[in-house]
């Protein structure tokens, strides 16, 4: 549980100064699901220690499903944002927590969400280089390399 102390301090300071109702929305990372035991532990710990409700966002789970965590980010961000807006509407302020790819998704949502009520954004182990797509020439390059490699291996 020590791994949550830093986060608890951030959440505690945010909720001590709160005006109105505050909730925590947590987005999981790549190749994970919202019901991962570590995320469940986080939810339980924060709720028990702060009394703040934690929502684990159930979207783009694992890699086997049709809408999995390997779905392109330009598809995930607007889809998750619709779900997040419904949950966030219950609160005056929200604390956005993103783990790994979840932090990148949160960044994309905050950047594209007008008049959001995100008070605090906590990004854990997230590569914060934005959510832009690969340049078209890069994709052409990769396709040619993969095609050439496929012929070599076959």
Short mmCIF file of N, CA and C in Angstrom, two decimals:
data_model
loop_
_atom_site.label_atom_id
_atom_site.label_comp_id
_atom_site.label_asym_id
_atom_site.label_seq_id
_atom_site.Cartn_x
_atom_site.Cartn_y
_atom_site.Cartn_z
N UNK A 1 0.80 -1.19 0.00
CA UNK A 1 0.00 0.00 0.00
C UNK A 1 0.85 1.27 0.00
N UNK A 2 2.13 1.15 0.28
CA UNK A 2 2.99 2.33 0.28
C UNK A 2 2.99 3.04 -1.06
N UNK A 3 2.78 2.28 -2.14
CA UNK A 3 2.81 2.89 -3.47
C UNK A 3 1.69 3.90 -3.67
N UNK A 4 0.69 3.89 -2.80
CA UNK A 4 -0.42 4.81 -2.94
C UNK A 4 -0.28 6.05 -2.06
N UNK A 5 0.74 6.10 -1.17
CA UNK A 5 0.85 7.23 -0.25
C UNK A 5 0.99 8.57 -0.97
N UNK A 6 1.82 8.60 -2.00
CA UNK A 6 2.01 9.84 -2.74
C UNK A 6 0.70 10.28 -3.38
N UNK A 7 0.01 9.33 -3.99
CA UNK A 7 -1.26 9.64 -4.62
C UNK A 7 -2.29 10.07 -3.58
N UNK A 8 -2.27 9.41 -2.44
CA UNK A 8 -3.20 9.76 -1.37
C UNK A 8 -2.95 11.19 -0.90
N UNK A 9 -1.68 11.59 -0.82
CA UNK A 9 -1.36 12.97 -0.42
C UNK A 9 -1.94 13.96 -1.42
N UNK A 10 -1.79 13.67 -2.71
CA UNK A 10 -2.35 14.55 -3.73
C UNK A 10 -3.88 14.60 -3.64
N UNK A 11 -4.48 13.44 -3.50
CA UNK A 11 -5.93 13.38 -3.41
C UNK A 11 -6.43 14.06 -2.14
N UNK A 12 -5.70 13.84 -1.05
CA UNK A 12 -6.07 14.45 0.22
C UNK A 12 -6.03 15.95 0.16
N UNK A 13 -4.97 16.49 -0.44
CA UNK A 13 -4.87 17.94 -0.54
C UNK A 13 -5.97 18.51 -1.44
N UNK A 14 -6.28 17.80 -2.49
CA UNK A 14 -7.33 18.27 -3.40
C UNK A 14 -8.70 18.21 -2.72
N UNK A 15 -8.95 17.17 -1.94
CA UNK A 15 -10.27 17.04 -1.33
C UNK A 15 -10.42 17.91 -0.10
N UNK A 16 -9.31 18.24 0.59
CA UNK A 16 -9.38 19.14 1.74
C UNK A 16 -9.81 20.53 1.30
N UNK A 17 -9.38 20.93 0.11
CA UNK A 17 -9.67 22.26 -0.40
C UNK A 17 -10.92 22.27 -1.27
N UNK A 18 -11.59 21.16 -1.36
CA UNK A 18 -12.68 21.05 -2.32
C UNK A 18 -13.85 21.95 -1.99
N UNK A 19 -14.50 22.35 -3.04
CA UNK A 19 -15.75 23.07 -2.96
C UNK A 19 -16.75 22.20 -3.71
N UNK A 20 -17.69 21.64 -3.01
CA UNK A 20 -18.66 20.79 -3.68
C UNK A 20 -18.21 19.34 -3.70
N UNK A 21 -18.72 18.63 -4.66
CA UNK A 21 -18.56 17.19 -4.79
C UNK A 21 -17.38 16.87 -5.71
N UNK A 22 -16.49 15.98 -5.25
CA UNK A 22 -15.30 15.60 -6.03
C UNK A 22 -15.30 14.09 -6.25
N UNK A 23 -14.92 13.66 -7.45
CA UNK A 23 -14.78 12.25 -7.77
C UNK A 23 -13.46 12.00 -8.46
N UNK A 24 -13.01 10.77 -8.42
CA UNK A 24 -11.79 10.35 -9.09
C UNK A 24 -12.17 9.43 -10.24
N UNK A 25 -11.63 9.72 -11.42
CA UNK A 25 -11.85 8.87 -12.59
C UNK A 25 -10.50 8.32 -13.01
N UNK A 26 -10.38 7.01 -13.08
CA UNK A 26 -9.11 6.34 -13.34
C UNK A 26 -9.19 5.55 -14.64
N UNK A 27 -8.24 5.81 -15.54
CA UNK A 27 -8.16 5.07 -16.81
C UNK A 27 -6.94 4.16 -16.79
N UNK A 28 -7.16 2.90 -17.10
CA UNK A 28 -6.11 1.89 -17.09
C UNK A 28 -5.17 2.06 -18.29
N UNK A 29 -4.14 1.24 -18.31
CA UNK A 29 -3.13 1.33 -19.36
C UNK A 29 -3.29 0.30 -20.46
N UNK A 30 -2.30 0.27 -21.31
CA UNK A 30 -2.23 -0.63 -22.45
C UNK A 30 -2.21 -2.08 -22.00
N UNK A 31 -2.94 -2.93 -22.68
CA UNK A 31 -2.97 -4.37 -22.45
C UNK A 31 -3.50 -4.70 -21.05
N UNK A 32 -4.34 -3.83 -20.53
CA UNK A 32 -4.93 -4.04 -19.21
C UNK A 32 -6.44 -3.90 -19.32
N UNK A 33 -7.08 -4.12 -18.18
CA UNK A 33 -8.52 -3.91 -18.09
C UNK A 33 -8.82 -3.13 -16.82
N UNK A 34 -9.97 -2.52 -16.79
CA UNK A 34 -10.36 -1.71 -15.63
C UNK A 34 -10.42 -2.53 -14.35
N UNK A 35 -10.71 -3.84 -14.47
CA UNK A 35 -10.85 -4.68 -13.28
C UNK A 35 -9.55 -5.38 -12.87
N UNK A 36 -8.43 -4.91 -13.38
CA UNK A 36 -7.12 -5.42 -12.96
C UNK A 36 -7.01 -5.30 -11.43
N UNK A 37 -6.45 -6.31 -10.74
CA UNK A 37 -6.37 -6.26 -9.28
C UNK A 37 -5.65 -5.01 -8.74
N UNK A 38 -4.64 -4.51 -9.44
CA UNK A 38 -3.94 -3.31 -8.96
C UNK A 38 -4.86 -2.09 -8.99
N UNK A 39 -5.67 -1.98 -10.02
CA UNK A 39 -6.60 -0.85 -10.10
C UNK A 39 -7.71 -0.99 -9.06
N UNK A 40 -8.14 -2.22 -8.82
CA UNK A 40 -9.14 -2.47 -7.78
C UNK A 40 -8.57 -2.09 -6.40
N UNK A 41 -7.29 -2.43 -6.16
CA UNK A 41 -6.64 -2.05 -4.90
C UNK A 41 -6.58 -0.54 -4.75
N UNK A 42 -6.23 0.15 -5.84
CA UNK A 42 -6.19 1.61 -5.83
C UNK A 42 -7.55 2.18 -5.45
N UNK A 43 -8.58 1.69 -6.11
CA UNK A 43 -9.95 2.16 -5.85
C UNK A 43 -10.33 1.96 -4.38
N UNK A 44 -10.11 0.77 -3.90
CA UNK A 44 -10.47 0.44 -2.51
C UNK A 44 -9.70 1.31 -1.53
N UNK A 45 -8.41 1.46 -1.76
CA UNK A 45 -7.55 2.22 -0.85
C UNK A 45 -7.97 3.69 -0.80
N UNK A 46 -8.14 4.30 -1.95
CA UNK A 46 -8.51 5.72 -2.00
C UNK A 46 -9.88 5.95 -1.38
N UNK A 47 -10.83 5.10 -1.70
CA UNK A 47 -12.18 5.26 -1.15
C UNK A 47 -12.18 5.10 0.37
N UNK A 48 -11.43 4.12 0.88
CA UNK A 48 -11.39 3.90 2.33
C UNK A 48 -10.69 5.04 3.05
N UNK A 49 -9.61 5.55 2.49
CA UNK A 49 -8.80 6.56 3.17
C UNK A 49 -9.31 7.98 3.01
N UNK A 50 -10.02 8.27 1.91
CA UNK A 50 -10.45 9.65 1.66
C UNK A 50 -11.96 9.82 1.62
N UNK A 51 -12.68 8.74 1.38
CA UNK A 51 -14.12 8.85 1.22
C UNK A 51 -14.54 9.38 -0.14
N UNK A 52 -13.57 9.56 -1.03
CA UNK A 52 -13.84 10.05 -2.38
C UNK A 52 -14.13 8.85 -3.27
N UNK A 53 -15.22 8.92 -4.03
CA UNK A 53 -15.59 7.81 -4.91
C UNK A 53 -14.63 7.73 -6.10
N UNK A 54 -14.19 6.52 -6.42
CA UNK A 54 -13.29 6.28 -7.54
C UNK A 54 -14.03 5.47 -8.60
N UNK A 55 -13.99 5.97 -9.83
CA UNK A 55 -14.60 5.27 -10.97
C UNK A 55 -13.47 4.71 -11.83
N UNK A 56 -13.48 3.40 -12.04
CA UNK A 56 -12.53 2.75 -12.94
C UNK A 56 -13.20 2.69 -14.31
N UNK A 57 -12.63 3.36 -15.28
CA UNK A 57 -13.27 3.49 -16.59
C UNK A 57 -13.19 2.18 -17.35
N UNK A 58 -14.36 1.65 -17.67
CA UNK A 58 -14.48 0.35 -18.35
C UNK A 58 -14.55 0.60 -19.86
N UNK A 59 -13.36 0.71 -20.48
CA UNK A 59 -13.31 0.96 -21.92
C UNK A 59 -11.99 0.46 -22.49
N UNK A 60 -12.03 -0.09 -23.68
CA UNK A 60 -10.84 -0.53 -24.41
C UNK A 60 -9.94 -1.41 -23.54
N UNK A 61 -10.53 -2.48 -23.05
CA UNK A 61 -9.85 -3.40 -22.15
C UNK A 61 -9.05 -4.46 -22.90
N UNK A 62 -7.93 -4.87 -22.32
CA UNK A 62 -7.09 -5.95 -22.82
C UNK A 62 -6.73 -5.77 -24.30
N UNK A 63 -6.43 -6.89 -25.00
CA UNK A 63 -6.15 -6.79 -26.43
C UNK A 63 -6.99 -7.75 -27.26
N UNK A 64 -7.76 -8.61 -26.62
CA UNK A 64 -8.52 -9.62 -27.37
C UNK A 64 -9.85 -9.09 -27.90
N UNK A 65 -10.43 -8.13 -27.24
CA UNK A 65 -11.76 -7.63 -27.63
C UNK A 65 -11.68 -6.78 -28.90
N UNK A 66 -12.83 -6.60 -29.53
CA UNK A 66 -12.87 -5.77 -30.75
C UNK A 66 -12.45 -4.34 -30.44
N UNK A 67 -12.93 -3.78 -29.35
CA UNK A 67 -12.51 -2.45 -28.90
C UNK A 67 -11.48 -2.62 -27.80
N UNK A 68 -10.26 -2.97 -28.19
CA UNK A 68 -9.23 -3.28 -27.22
C UNK A 68 -8.27 -2.11 -27.03
N UNK A 69 -7.31 -2.29 -26.14
CA UNK A 69 -6.36 -1.22 -25.85
C UNK A 69 -5.41 -0.96 -27.00
N UNK A 70 -5.42 -1.79 -28.03
CA UNK A 70 -4.57 -1.51 -29.20
C UNK A 70 -5.32 -0.73 -30.28
N UNK A 71 -6.56 -0.39 -30.00
CA UNK A 71 -7.32 0.47 -30.91
C UNK A 71 -6.60 1.81 -30.99
N UNK A 72 -6.50 2.42 -32.16
CA UNK A 72 -5.79 3.70 -32.28
C UNK A 72 -6.33 4.76 -31.30
N UNK A 73 -5.43 5.58 -30.80
CA UNK A 73 -5.80 6.58 -29.81
C UNK A 73 -6.81 7.58 -30.34
N UNK A 74 -6.74 7.91 -31.64
CA UNK A 74 -7.71 8.86 -32.19
C UNK A 74 -9.12 8.29 -32.18
N UNK A 75 -9.26 6.99 -31.99
CA UNK A 75 -10.58 6.37 -31.83
C UNK A 75 -10.92 6.29 -30.34
N UNK A 76 -9.94 5.92 -29.51
CA UNK A 76 -10.19 5.75 -28.08
C UNK A 76 -10.57 7.05 -27.38
N UNK A 77 -9.84 8.13 -27.67
CA UNK A 77 -10.04 9.38 -26.94
C UNK A 77 -11.49 9.86 -27.02
N UNK A 78 -12.08 10.04 -28.21
CA UNK A 78 -13.47 10.53 -28.23
C UNK A 78 -14.47 9.52 -27.66
N UNK A 79 -14.21 8.24 -27.81
CA UNK A 79 -15.13 7.23 -27.28
C UNK A 79 -15.11 7.23 -25.75
N UNK A 80 -13.93 7.26 -25.17
CA UNK A 80 -13.82 7.28 -23.71
C UNK A 80 -14.36 8.61 -23.17
N UNK A 81 -14.12 9.69 -23.89
CA UNK A 81 -14.59 11.00 -23.45
C UNK A 81 -16.10 11.03 -23.26
N UNK A 82 -16.84 10.38 -24.14
CA UNK A 82 -18.30 10.35 -23.99
C UNK A 82 -18.69 9.67 -22.68
N UNK A 83 -18.03 8.57 -22.36
CA UNK A 83 -18.30 7.85 -21.11
C UNK A 83 -17.89 8.71 -19.91
N UNK A 84 -16.74 9.35 -20.00
CA UNK A 84 -16.22 10.17 -18.90
C UNK A 84 -17.12 11.37 -18.64
N UNK A 85 -17.63 11.99 -19.69
CA UNK A 85 -18.52 13.15 -19.51
C UNK A 85 -19.75 12.79 -18.69
N UNK A 86 -20.29 11.60 -18.92
CA UNK A 86 -21.47 11.16 -18.16
C UNK A 86 -21.15 11.02 -16.68
N UNK A 87 -20.00 10.43 -16.38
CA UNK A 87 -19.59 10.26 -14.98
C UNK A 87 -19.24 11.61 -14.37
N UNK A 88 -18.47 12.42 -15.09
CA UNK A 88 -18.01 13.71 -14.57
C UNK A 88 -19.17 14.66 -14.28
N UNK A 89 -20.28 14.51 -14.97
CA UNK A 89 -21.43 15.38 -14.77
C UNK A 89 -22.01 15.25 -13.35
N UNK A 90 -21.67 14.17 -12.65
CA UNK A 90 -22.15 13.95 -11.29
C UNK A 90 -21.39 14.79 -10.26
N UNK A 91 -20.26 15.41 -10.69
CA UNK A 91 -19.36 16.07 -9.75
C UNK A 91 -19.12 17.53 -10.13
N UNK A 92 -18.77 18.32 -9.10
CA UNK A 92 -18.35 19.69 -9.35
C UNK A 92 -16.94 19.70 -9.93
N UNK A 93 -16.09 18.83 -9.38
CA UNK A 93 -14.70 18.72 -9.85
C UNK A 93 -14.33 17.24 -9.88
N UNK A 94 -13.42 16.91 -10.81
CA UNK A 94 -12.91 15.54 -10.85
C UNK A 94 -11.39 15.55 -10.81
N UNK A 95 -10.87 14.45 -10.31
CA UNK A 95 -9.43 14.20 -10.33
C UNK A 95 -9.23 13.10 -11.35
N UNK A 96 -8.49 13.40 -12.40
CA UNK A 96 -8.25 12.46 -13.49
C UNK A 96 -6.95 11.71 -13.22
N UNK A 97 -7.01 10.39 -13.15
CA UNK A 97 -5.83 9.57 -12.94
C UNK A 97 -5.69 8.65 -14.14
N UNK A 98 -4.52 8.69 -14.77
CA UNK A 98 -4.26 7.82 -15.91
C UNK A 98 -2.98 7.05 -15.70
N UNK A 99 -3.07 5.74 -15.85
CA UNK A 99 -1.89 4.90 -15.72
C UNK A 99 -1.44 4.48 -17.11
N UNK A 100 -0.16 4.71 -17.41
CA UNK A 100 0.44 4.33 -18.68
C UNK A 100 -0.36 4.94 -19.84
N UNK A 101 -0.85 4.12 -20.74
CA UNK A 101 -1.62 4.64 -21.87
C UNK A 101 -2.84 5.42 -21.41
N UNK A 102 -3.37 5.09 -20.24
CA UNK A 102 -4.50 5.82 -19.69
C UNK A 102 -4.18 7.29 -19.46
N UNK A 103 -2.93 7.60 -19.12
CA UNK A 103 -2.52 8.99 -18.96
C UNK A 103 -2.52 9.73 -20.28
N UNK A 104 -2.11 9.04 -21.34
CA UNK A 104 -2.11 9.65 -22.67
C UNK A 104 -3.55 9.88 -23.12
N UNK A 105 -4.43 8.93 -22.85
CA UNK A 105 -5.84 9.08 -23.20
C UNK A 105 -6.44 10.26 -22.44
N UNK A 106 -6.11 10.37 -21.14
CA UNK A 106 -6.61 11.49 -20.36
C UNK A 106 -6.12 12.81 -20.94
N UNK A 107 -4.86 12.87 -21.30
CA UNK A 107 -4.34 14.12 -21.86
C UNK A 107 -5.11 14.50 -23.13
N UNK A 108 -5.35 13.52 -23.98
CA UNK A 108 -6.11 13.77 -25.19
C UNK A 108 -7.53 14.23 -24.89
N UNK A 109 -8.15 13.64 -23.86
CA UNK A 109 -9.52 14.04 -23.50
C UNK A 109 -9.54 15.47 -22.97
N UNK A 110 -8.60 15.80 -22.10
CA UNK A 110 -8.56 17.15 -21.53
C UNK A 110 -8.32 18.19 -22.62
N UNK A 111 -7.43 17.86 -23.56
CA UNK A 111 -7.13 18.80 -24.65
C UNK A 111 -8.33 19.03 -25.56
N UNK A 112 -9.21 18.04 -25.70
CA UNK A 112 -10.33 18.18 -26.63
C UNK A 112 -11.67 18.45 -25.95
N UNK A 113 -11.68 18.60 -24.64
CA UNK A 113 -12.92 18.74 -23.87
C UNK A 113 -13.08 20.19 -23.43
N UNK A 114 -13.98 20.91 -24.07
CA UNK A 114 -14.25 22.29 -23.68
C UNK A 114 -14.99 22.32 -22.35
N UNK A 115 -14.66 23.28 -21.52
CA UNK A 115 -15.33 23.50 -20.23
C UNK A 115 -15.35 22.24 -19.35
N UNK A 116 -14.22 21.54 -19.31
CA UNK A 116 -14.16 20.34 -18.46
C UNK A 116 -14.11 20.74 -16.99
N UNK A 117 -14.38 19.79 -16.13
CA UNK A 117 -14.32 20.03 -14.69
C UNK A 117 -13.17 19.26 -14.04
N UNK A 118 -12.11 18.98 -14.81
CA UNK A 118 -10.92 18.32 -14.28
C UNK A 118 -10.15 19.34 -13.45
N UNK A 119 -10.05 19.07 -12.16
CA UNK A 119 -9.32 19.95 -11.26
C UNK A 119 -7.85 19.55 -11.18
N UNK A 120 -7.60 18.24 -11.16
CA UNK A 120 -6.24 17.71 -11.02
C UNK A 120 -6.06 16.55 -11.99
N UNK A 121 -4.93 16.54 -12.68
CA UNK A 121 -4.59 15.45 -13.61
C UNK A 121 -3.33 14.77 -13.10
N UNK A 122 -3.44 13.48 -12.79
CA UNK A 122 -2.32 12.69 -12.30
C UNK A 122 -2.00 11.64 -13.36
N UNK A 123 -0.81 11.73 -13.92
CA UNK A 123 -0.37 10.83 -14.97
C UNK A 123 0.74 9.94 -14.41
N UNK A 124 0.47 8.63 -14.36
CA UNK A 124 1.42 7.68 -13.78
C UNK A 124 2.05 6.82 -14.87
N UNK A 125 3.35 6.91 -15.02
CA UNK A 125 4.09 6.09 -15.99
C UNK A 125 3.53 6.24 -17.40
N UNK A 126 3.20 7.47 -17.78
CA UNK A 126 2.63 7.74 -19.09
C UNK A 126 3.62 8.47 -19.97
N UNK A 127 3.73 8.05 -21.22
CA UNK A 127 4.62 8.76 -22.16
C UNK A 127 3.92 10.01 -22.69
N UNK A 128 4.13 11.14 -22.06
CA UNK A 128 3.38 12.36 -22.39
C UNK A 128 3.97 13.09 -23.59
N UNK A 129 3.84 12.49 -24.74
CA UNK A 129 4.28 13.12 -25.99
C UNK A 129 3.09 13.43 -26.88
N UNK A 130 1.89 13.46 -26.31
CA UNK A 130 0.70 13.79 -27.09
C UNK A 130 0.03 12.57 -27.70
N UNK A 131 -1.01 12.83 -28.46
CA UNK A 131 -1.78 11.74 -29.06
C UNK A 131 -1.83 11.85 -30.58
N UNK A 132 -0.87 12.53 -31.15
CA UNK A 132 -0.87 12.70 -32.61
C UNK A 132 -0.60 11.38 -33.32
N UNK A 133 -1.06 11.29 -34.54
CA UNK A 133 -0.88 10.10 -35.37
C UNK A 133 0.54 10.09 -35.94
N UNK A 134 0.97 8.95 -36.46
CA UNK A 134 2.24 8.87 -37.16
C UNK A 134 2.17 9.66 -38.46
N UNK A 135 3.26 10.30 -38.86
CA UNK A 135 3.26 10.96 -40.17
C UNK A 135 3.03 9.94 -41.29
N UNK A 136 2.31 10.30 -42.34
CA UNK A 136 2.00 9.35 -43.43
C UNK A 136 3.25 8.72 -44.04
N UNK A 137 4.32 9.47 -44.22
CA UNK A 137 5.53 8.89 -44.81
C UNK A 137 6.13 7.82 -43.90
N UNK A 138 5.98 7.99 -42.59
CA UNK A 138 6.48 6.98 -41.66
C UNK A 138 5.71 5.68 -41.84
N UNK A 139 4.40 5.78 -41.98
CA UNK A 139 3.59 4.58 -42.17
C UNK A 139 3.96 3.86 -43.47
N UNK A 140 4.21 4.62 -44.53
CA UNK A 140 4.66 4.02 -45.79
C UNK A 140 5.98 3.29 -45.60
N UNK A 141 6.89 3.92 -44.87
CA UNK A 141 8.20 3.33 -44.60
C UNK A 141 8.04 2.01 -43.84
N UNK A 142 7.22 2.01 -42.79
CA UNK A 142 7.01 0.80 -41.99
C UNK A 142 6.39 -0.29 -42.84
N UNK A 143 5.39 0.06 -43.65
CA UNK A 143 4.73 -0.94 -44.50
C UNK A 143 5.73 -1.60 -45.45
N UNK A 144 6.60 -0.79 -46.05
CA UNK A 144 7.60 -1.34 -46.96
C UNK A 144 8.58 -2.24 -46.23
N UNK A 145 9.01 -1.82 -45.04
CA UNK A 145 9.95 -2.63 -44.26
C UNK A 145 9.32 -3.95 -43.84
N UNK A 146 8.07 -3.89 -43.39
CA UNK A 146 7.38 -5.11 -42.96
C UNK A 146 7.17 -6.04 -44.14
N UNK A 147 6.78 -5.49 -45.28
CA UNK A 147 6.58 -6.31 -46.48
C UNK A 147 7.89 -6.98 -46.90
N UNK A 148 8.96 -6.21 -46.89
CA UNK A 148 10.25 -6.76 -47.25
C UNK A 148 10.69 -7.83 -46.26
N UNK A 149 10.49 -7.57 -44.98
CA UNK A 149 10.86 -8.53 -43.95
C UNK A 149 10.05 -9.81 -44.10
N UNK A 150 8.75 -9.66 -44.39
CA UNK A 150 7.88 -10.81 -44.58
C UNK A 150 8.34 -11.70 -45.71
N UNK A 151 8.80 -11.10 -46.79
CA UNK A 151 9.31 -11.88 -47.92
C UNK A 151 10.61 -12.57 -47.56
N UNK A 152 11.43 -11.90 -46.75
CA UNK A 152 12.72 -12.49 -46.36
C UNK A 152 12.51 -13.68 -45.45
N UNK A 153 11.59 -13.56 -44.50
CA UNK A 153 11.34 -14.62 -43.54
C UNK A 153 10.62 -15.78 -44.20
N UNK A 154 9.69 -15.48 -45.09
CA UNK A 154 8.91 -16.53 -45.76
C UNK A 154 9.81 -17.29 -46.68
#
